[in-house]
Coordinates of C-alpha atoms in Angstrom, one line a residue:
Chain J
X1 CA -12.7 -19.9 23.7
X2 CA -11.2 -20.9 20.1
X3 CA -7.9 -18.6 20.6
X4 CA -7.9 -19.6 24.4
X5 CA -7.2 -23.7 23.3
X6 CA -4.9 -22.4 20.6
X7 CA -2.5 -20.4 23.3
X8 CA -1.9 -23.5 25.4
X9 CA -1.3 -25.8 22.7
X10 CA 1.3 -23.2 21.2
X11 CA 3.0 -22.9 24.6
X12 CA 3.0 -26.5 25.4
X13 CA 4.4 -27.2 21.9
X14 CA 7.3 -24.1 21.9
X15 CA 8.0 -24.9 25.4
X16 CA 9.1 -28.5 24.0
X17 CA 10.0 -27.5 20.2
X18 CA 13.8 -27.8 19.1
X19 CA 16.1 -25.1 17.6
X20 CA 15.8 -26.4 13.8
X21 CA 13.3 -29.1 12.7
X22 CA 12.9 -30.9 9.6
X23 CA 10.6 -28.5 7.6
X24 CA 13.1 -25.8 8.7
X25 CA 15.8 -27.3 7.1
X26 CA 13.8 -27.7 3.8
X27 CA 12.5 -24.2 3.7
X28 CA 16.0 -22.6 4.6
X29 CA 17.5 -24.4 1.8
X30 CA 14.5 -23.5 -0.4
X31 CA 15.6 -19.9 0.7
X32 CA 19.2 -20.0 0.0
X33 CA 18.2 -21.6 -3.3
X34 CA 16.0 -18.2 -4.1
X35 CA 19.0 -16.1 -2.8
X36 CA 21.4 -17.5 -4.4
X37 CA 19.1 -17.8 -7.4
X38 CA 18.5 -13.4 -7.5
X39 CA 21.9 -12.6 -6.4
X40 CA 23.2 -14.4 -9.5
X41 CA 20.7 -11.4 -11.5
X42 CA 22.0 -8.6 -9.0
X43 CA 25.4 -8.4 -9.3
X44 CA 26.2 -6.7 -12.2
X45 CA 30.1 -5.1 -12.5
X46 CA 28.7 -3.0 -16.1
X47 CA 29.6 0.3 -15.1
X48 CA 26.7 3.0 -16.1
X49 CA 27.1 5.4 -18.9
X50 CA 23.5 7.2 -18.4
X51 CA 21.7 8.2 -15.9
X52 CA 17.7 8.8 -15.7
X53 CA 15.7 11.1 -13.1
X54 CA 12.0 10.2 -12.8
X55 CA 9.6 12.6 -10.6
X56 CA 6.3 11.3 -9.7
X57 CA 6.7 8.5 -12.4
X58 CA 7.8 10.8 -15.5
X59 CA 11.5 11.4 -17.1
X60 CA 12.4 15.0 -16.4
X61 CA 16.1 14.7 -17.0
X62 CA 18.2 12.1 -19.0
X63 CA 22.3 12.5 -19.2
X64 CA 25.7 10.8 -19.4
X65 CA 27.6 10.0 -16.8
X66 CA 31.0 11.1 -18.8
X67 CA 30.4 15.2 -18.4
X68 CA 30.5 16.5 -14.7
X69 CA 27.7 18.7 -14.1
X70 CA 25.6 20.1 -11.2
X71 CA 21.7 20.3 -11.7
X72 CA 18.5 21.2 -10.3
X73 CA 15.9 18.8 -10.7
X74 CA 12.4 20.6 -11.8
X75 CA 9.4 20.1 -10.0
X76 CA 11.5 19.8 -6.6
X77 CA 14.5 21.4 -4.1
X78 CA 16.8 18.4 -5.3
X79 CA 19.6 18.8 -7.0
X80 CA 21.2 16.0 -8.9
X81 CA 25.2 16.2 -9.0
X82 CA 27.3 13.6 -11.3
X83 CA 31.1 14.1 -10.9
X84 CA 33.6 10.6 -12.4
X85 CA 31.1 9.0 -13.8
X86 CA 28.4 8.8 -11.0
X87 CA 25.6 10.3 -9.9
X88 CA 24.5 11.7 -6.8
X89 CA 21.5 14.1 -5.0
X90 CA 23.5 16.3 -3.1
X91 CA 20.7 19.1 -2.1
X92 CA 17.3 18.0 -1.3
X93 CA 14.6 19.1 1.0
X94 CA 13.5 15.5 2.5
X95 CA 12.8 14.6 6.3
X96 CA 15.0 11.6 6.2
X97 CA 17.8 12.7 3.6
X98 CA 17.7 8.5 2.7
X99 CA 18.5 10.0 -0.8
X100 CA 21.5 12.1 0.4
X101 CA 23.0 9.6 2.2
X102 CA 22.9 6.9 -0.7
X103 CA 25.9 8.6 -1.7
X104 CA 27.6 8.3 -5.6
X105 CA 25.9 5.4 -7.5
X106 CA 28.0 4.9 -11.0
X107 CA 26.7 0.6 -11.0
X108 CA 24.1 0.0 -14.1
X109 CA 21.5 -0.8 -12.2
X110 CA 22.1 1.4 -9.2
X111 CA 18.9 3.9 -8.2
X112 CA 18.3 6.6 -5.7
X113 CA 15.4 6.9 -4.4
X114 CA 13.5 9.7 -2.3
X115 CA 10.1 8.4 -1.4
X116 CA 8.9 11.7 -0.1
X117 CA 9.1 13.6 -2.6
X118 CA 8.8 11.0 -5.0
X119 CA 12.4 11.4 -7.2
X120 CA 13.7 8.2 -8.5
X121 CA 17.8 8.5 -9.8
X122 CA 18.1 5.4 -12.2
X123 CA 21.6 4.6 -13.8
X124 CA 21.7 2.2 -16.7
X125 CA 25.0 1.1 -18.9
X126 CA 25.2 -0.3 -22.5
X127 CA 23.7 1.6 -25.6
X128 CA 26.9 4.2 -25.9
X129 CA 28.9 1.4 -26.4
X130 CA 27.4 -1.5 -27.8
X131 CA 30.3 -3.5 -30.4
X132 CA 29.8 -2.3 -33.7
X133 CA 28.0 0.5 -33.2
X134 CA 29.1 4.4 -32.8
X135 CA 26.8 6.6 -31.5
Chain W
X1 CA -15.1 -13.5 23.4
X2 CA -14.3 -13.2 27.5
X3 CA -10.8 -11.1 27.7
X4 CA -9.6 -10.9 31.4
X5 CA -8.1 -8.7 32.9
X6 CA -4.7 -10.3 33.0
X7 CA -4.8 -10.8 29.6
X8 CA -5.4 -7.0 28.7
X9 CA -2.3 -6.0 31.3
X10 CA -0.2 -8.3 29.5
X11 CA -1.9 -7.0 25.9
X12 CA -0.7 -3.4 27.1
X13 CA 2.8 -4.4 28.4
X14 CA 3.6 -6.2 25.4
X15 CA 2.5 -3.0 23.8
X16 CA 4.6 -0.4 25.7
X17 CA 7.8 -2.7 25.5
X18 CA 7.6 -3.0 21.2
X19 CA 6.8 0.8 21.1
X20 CA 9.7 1.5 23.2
X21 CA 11.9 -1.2 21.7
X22 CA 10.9 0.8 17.8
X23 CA 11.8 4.2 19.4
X24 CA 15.1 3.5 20.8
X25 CA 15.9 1.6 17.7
X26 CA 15.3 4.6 15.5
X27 CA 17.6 6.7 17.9
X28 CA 20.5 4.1 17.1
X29 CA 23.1 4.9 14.1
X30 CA 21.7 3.0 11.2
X31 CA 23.5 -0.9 11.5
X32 CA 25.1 -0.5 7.7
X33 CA 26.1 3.2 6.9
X34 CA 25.1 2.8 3.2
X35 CA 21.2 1.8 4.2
X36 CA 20.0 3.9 6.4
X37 CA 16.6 2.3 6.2
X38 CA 18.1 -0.5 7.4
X39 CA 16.6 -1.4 11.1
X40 CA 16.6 -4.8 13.4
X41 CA 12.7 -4.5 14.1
X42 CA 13.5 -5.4 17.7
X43 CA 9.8 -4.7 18.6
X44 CA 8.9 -7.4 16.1
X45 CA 10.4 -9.6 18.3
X46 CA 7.7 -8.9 21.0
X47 CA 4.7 -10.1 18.0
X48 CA 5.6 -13.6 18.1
X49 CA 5.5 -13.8 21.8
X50 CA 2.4 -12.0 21.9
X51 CA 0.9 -14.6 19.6
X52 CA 2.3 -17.7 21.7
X53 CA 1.3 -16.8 25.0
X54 CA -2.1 -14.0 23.8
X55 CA -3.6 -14.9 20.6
X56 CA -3.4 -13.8 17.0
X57 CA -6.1 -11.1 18.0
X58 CA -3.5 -9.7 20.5
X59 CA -0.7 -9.5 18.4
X60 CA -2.0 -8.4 15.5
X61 CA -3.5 -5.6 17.8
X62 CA -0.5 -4.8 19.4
X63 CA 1.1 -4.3 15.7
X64 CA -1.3 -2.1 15.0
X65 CA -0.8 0.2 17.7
X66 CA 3.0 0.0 17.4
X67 CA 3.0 0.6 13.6
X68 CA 1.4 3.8 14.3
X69 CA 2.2 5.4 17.4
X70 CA 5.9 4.5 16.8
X71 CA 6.3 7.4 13.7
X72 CA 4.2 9.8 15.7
X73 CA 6.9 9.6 18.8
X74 CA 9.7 9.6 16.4
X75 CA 8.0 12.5 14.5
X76 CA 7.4 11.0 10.9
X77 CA 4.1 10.3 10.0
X78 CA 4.8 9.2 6.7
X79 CA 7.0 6.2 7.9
X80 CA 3.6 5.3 9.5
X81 CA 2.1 3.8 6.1
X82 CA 5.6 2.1 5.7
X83 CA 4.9 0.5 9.2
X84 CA 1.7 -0.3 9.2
X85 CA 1.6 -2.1 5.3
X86 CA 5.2 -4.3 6.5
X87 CA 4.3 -4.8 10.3
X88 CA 0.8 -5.7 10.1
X89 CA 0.9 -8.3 7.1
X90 CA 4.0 -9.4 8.8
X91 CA 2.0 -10.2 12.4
X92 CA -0.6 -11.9 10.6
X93 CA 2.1 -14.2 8.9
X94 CA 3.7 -14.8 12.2
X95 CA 0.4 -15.6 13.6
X96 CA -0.7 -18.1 11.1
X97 CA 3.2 -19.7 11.3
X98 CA 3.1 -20.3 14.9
X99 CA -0.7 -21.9 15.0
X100 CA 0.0 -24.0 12.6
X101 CA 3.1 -25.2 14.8
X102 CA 5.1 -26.9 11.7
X103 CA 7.9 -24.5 11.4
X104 CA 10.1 -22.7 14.5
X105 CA 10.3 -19.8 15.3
X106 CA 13.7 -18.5 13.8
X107 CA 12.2 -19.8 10.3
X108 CA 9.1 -17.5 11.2
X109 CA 11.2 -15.1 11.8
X110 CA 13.1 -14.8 8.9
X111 CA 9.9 -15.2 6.7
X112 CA 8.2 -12.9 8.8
X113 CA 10.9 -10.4 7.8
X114 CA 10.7 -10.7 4.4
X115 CA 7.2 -10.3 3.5
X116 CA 7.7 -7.2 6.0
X117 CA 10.1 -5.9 3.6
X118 CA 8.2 -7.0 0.6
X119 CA 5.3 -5.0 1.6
X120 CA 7.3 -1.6 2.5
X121 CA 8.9 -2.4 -1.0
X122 CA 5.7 -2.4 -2.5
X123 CA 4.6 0.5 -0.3
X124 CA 7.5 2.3 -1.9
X125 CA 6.8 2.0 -5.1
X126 CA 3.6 2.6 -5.2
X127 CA 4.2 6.5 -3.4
X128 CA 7.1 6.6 -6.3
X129 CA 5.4 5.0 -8.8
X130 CA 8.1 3.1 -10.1
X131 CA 8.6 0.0 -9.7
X132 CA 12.9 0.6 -9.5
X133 CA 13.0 0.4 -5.8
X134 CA 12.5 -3.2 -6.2
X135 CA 16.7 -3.1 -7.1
X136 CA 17.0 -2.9 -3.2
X137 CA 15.0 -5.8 -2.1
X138 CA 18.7 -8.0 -2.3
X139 CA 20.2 -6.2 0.6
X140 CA 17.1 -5.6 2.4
X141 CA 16.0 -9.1 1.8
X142 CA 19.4 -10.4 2.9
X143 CA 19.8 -8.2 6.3
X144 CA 16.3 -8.9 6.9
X145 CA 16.0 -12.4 7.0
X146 CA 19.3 -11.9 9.7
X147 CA 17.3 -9.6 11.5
X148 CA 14.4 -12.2 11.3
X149 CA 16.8 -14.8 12.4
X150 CA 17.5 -13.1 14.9
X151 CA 14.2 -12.0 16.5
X152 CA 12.8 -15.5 16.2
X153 CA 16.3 -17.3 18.1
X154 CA 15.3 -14.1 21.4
X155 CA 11.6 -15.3 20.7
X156 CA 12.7 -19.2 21.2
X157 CA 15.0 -18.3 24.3
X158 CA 11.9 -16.3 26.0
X159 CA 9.9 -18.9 25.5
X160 CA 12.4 -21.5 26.7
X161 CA 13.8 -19.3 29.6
X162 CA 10.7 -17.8 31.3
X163 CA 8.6 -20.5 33.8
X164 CA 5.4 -21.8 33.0
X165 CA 3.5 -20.4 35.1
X166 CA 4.1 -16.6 33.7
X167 CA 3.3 -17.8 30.1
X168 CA -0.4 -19.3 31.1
X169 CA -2.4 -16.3 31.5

């Protein structure tokens, strides 16, 4: 049949195939092009000054990362921690504890997220200190 | 379609080893301490050699079956949408990759990886609803495409390495 044809032509042709070929080369360099490319947009030293919780796609708690403070997060068994400047969920009732494990995040920029019970941590920087401007 | 019986032994060894390959890969430490999530998808290795010496149909059966039984053994059902979203689309790629026989199969591999990651990305945030998940694709794309490089460079050994005569079926 069709597939049969198809399986003996792709073992005859991997059997003989080299390493790296041509259109390998071109599409790893198109690759490291599009890395290089979005890490250029990821790194981002800014540290955060506030940090966002979202539950099921809504705000539920916005803050600053300068006061230490230890809070529950409504709607859920998580509880949101931010100690020098960064945040952390430190209690939560999740299988995998993915969110637990992320640790401190202070970057702007940096999440946490908890896909099972849908809490998404969000730190972003500027605003508070934007030149010229007291708030 | 005629399917012999040789070919359905192979279908189901193939099978067993990529389910057993996922499970004792989720009873390893995590490879980077920071993301957990982070996994070698050593049974994806077993797709692209399914689709050399099977079929597309094979594999992308085989994918199926180890997408889903693989979070039932492990005992989290929810990681099965996760699985079956990143390692389904990601079998069909392989599959069309390899037929078309341009590219090799490290290269699949490592594209292979990252539209599996893209798709549990997009999986992600859609049970969030947010679309900030997205800020981890650099590290996942990066430590996938490895992973990918990897699985493809054991897929090109296997196929180099094991006689002829196993691979005709």
């Amino acid at each position: 049949m069709r597939f049969a044809s198809h399986t003996e032509k792709n073992i005859t042709h991997y059997k003989k195939a080299p390493f790296l070929g041509v259109w390998d080369f071109v599409l790893l360099l198109a690759l490291i092009f599009a890395a290089t490319v979005a890490l250029k947009y990821y790194i981002e030293p800014e540290t955060g000054s506030v940090c966002t919780v979202y539950v099921d796609g809504e705000k539920v708690i916005e803050t600053d990362l300068l006061t230490d403070s230890v809070t529950a997060i409504p709607g859920t068994h998580a509880v949101l921690t931010i100690k020098d400047g960064a945040a952390a969920i430190t209690e939560n009732d999740c299988p995998n504890k993915i969110c637990m494990k992320t640790g401190f995040v202070g970057r702007a920029g940096g999440t946490i997220v908890c896909a099972p019970n849908k809490i998404v941590v969000k730190i972003s920087g500027g605003g508070y200190f934007v030149t010229g401007v007291h708030k | 379609m005629k399917i012999s019986a040789k070919k359905i032994a192979v279908t189901a060894l193939l099978c067993a080893l990529s389910m057993m390959l996922g499970v004792v890969e989720s009873l390893l430490p995590p490879v980077i301490p920071a993301l957990p999530f982070v996994r070698i998808g050593l049974g994806n290795a077993v797709i692209g050699l399914a689709v050399i010496i099977l079929g597309a149909p094979y594999a992308i059966t085989i994918s199926v079956i180890k997408s889903v039984a693989v979070p039932l053994i492990v005992g989290n059902p929810i990681m099965a949408i996760y699985s079956l979203a990143g390692g389904v689309s990601s079998a069909v790629l392989t599959a069309i990759l390899i037929d078309i026989r341009k590219i090799s199969l490290p290269v699949t591999g490592i594209l292979s990886a990252t539209l599996h990651n893209l798709m549990q990305l997009t999986v992600a945030a859609l049970m969030t609803s947010t679309a900030e998940v997205f800020s981890l694709s650099v590290p996942l794309f990066l430590f996938g495409a490895i992973a990918g490089f990897g699985t493809g460079t054991v897929q090109y050994l296997l196929i180099k390495a094991l006689p002829e005569k196993a691979l005709r079926l």
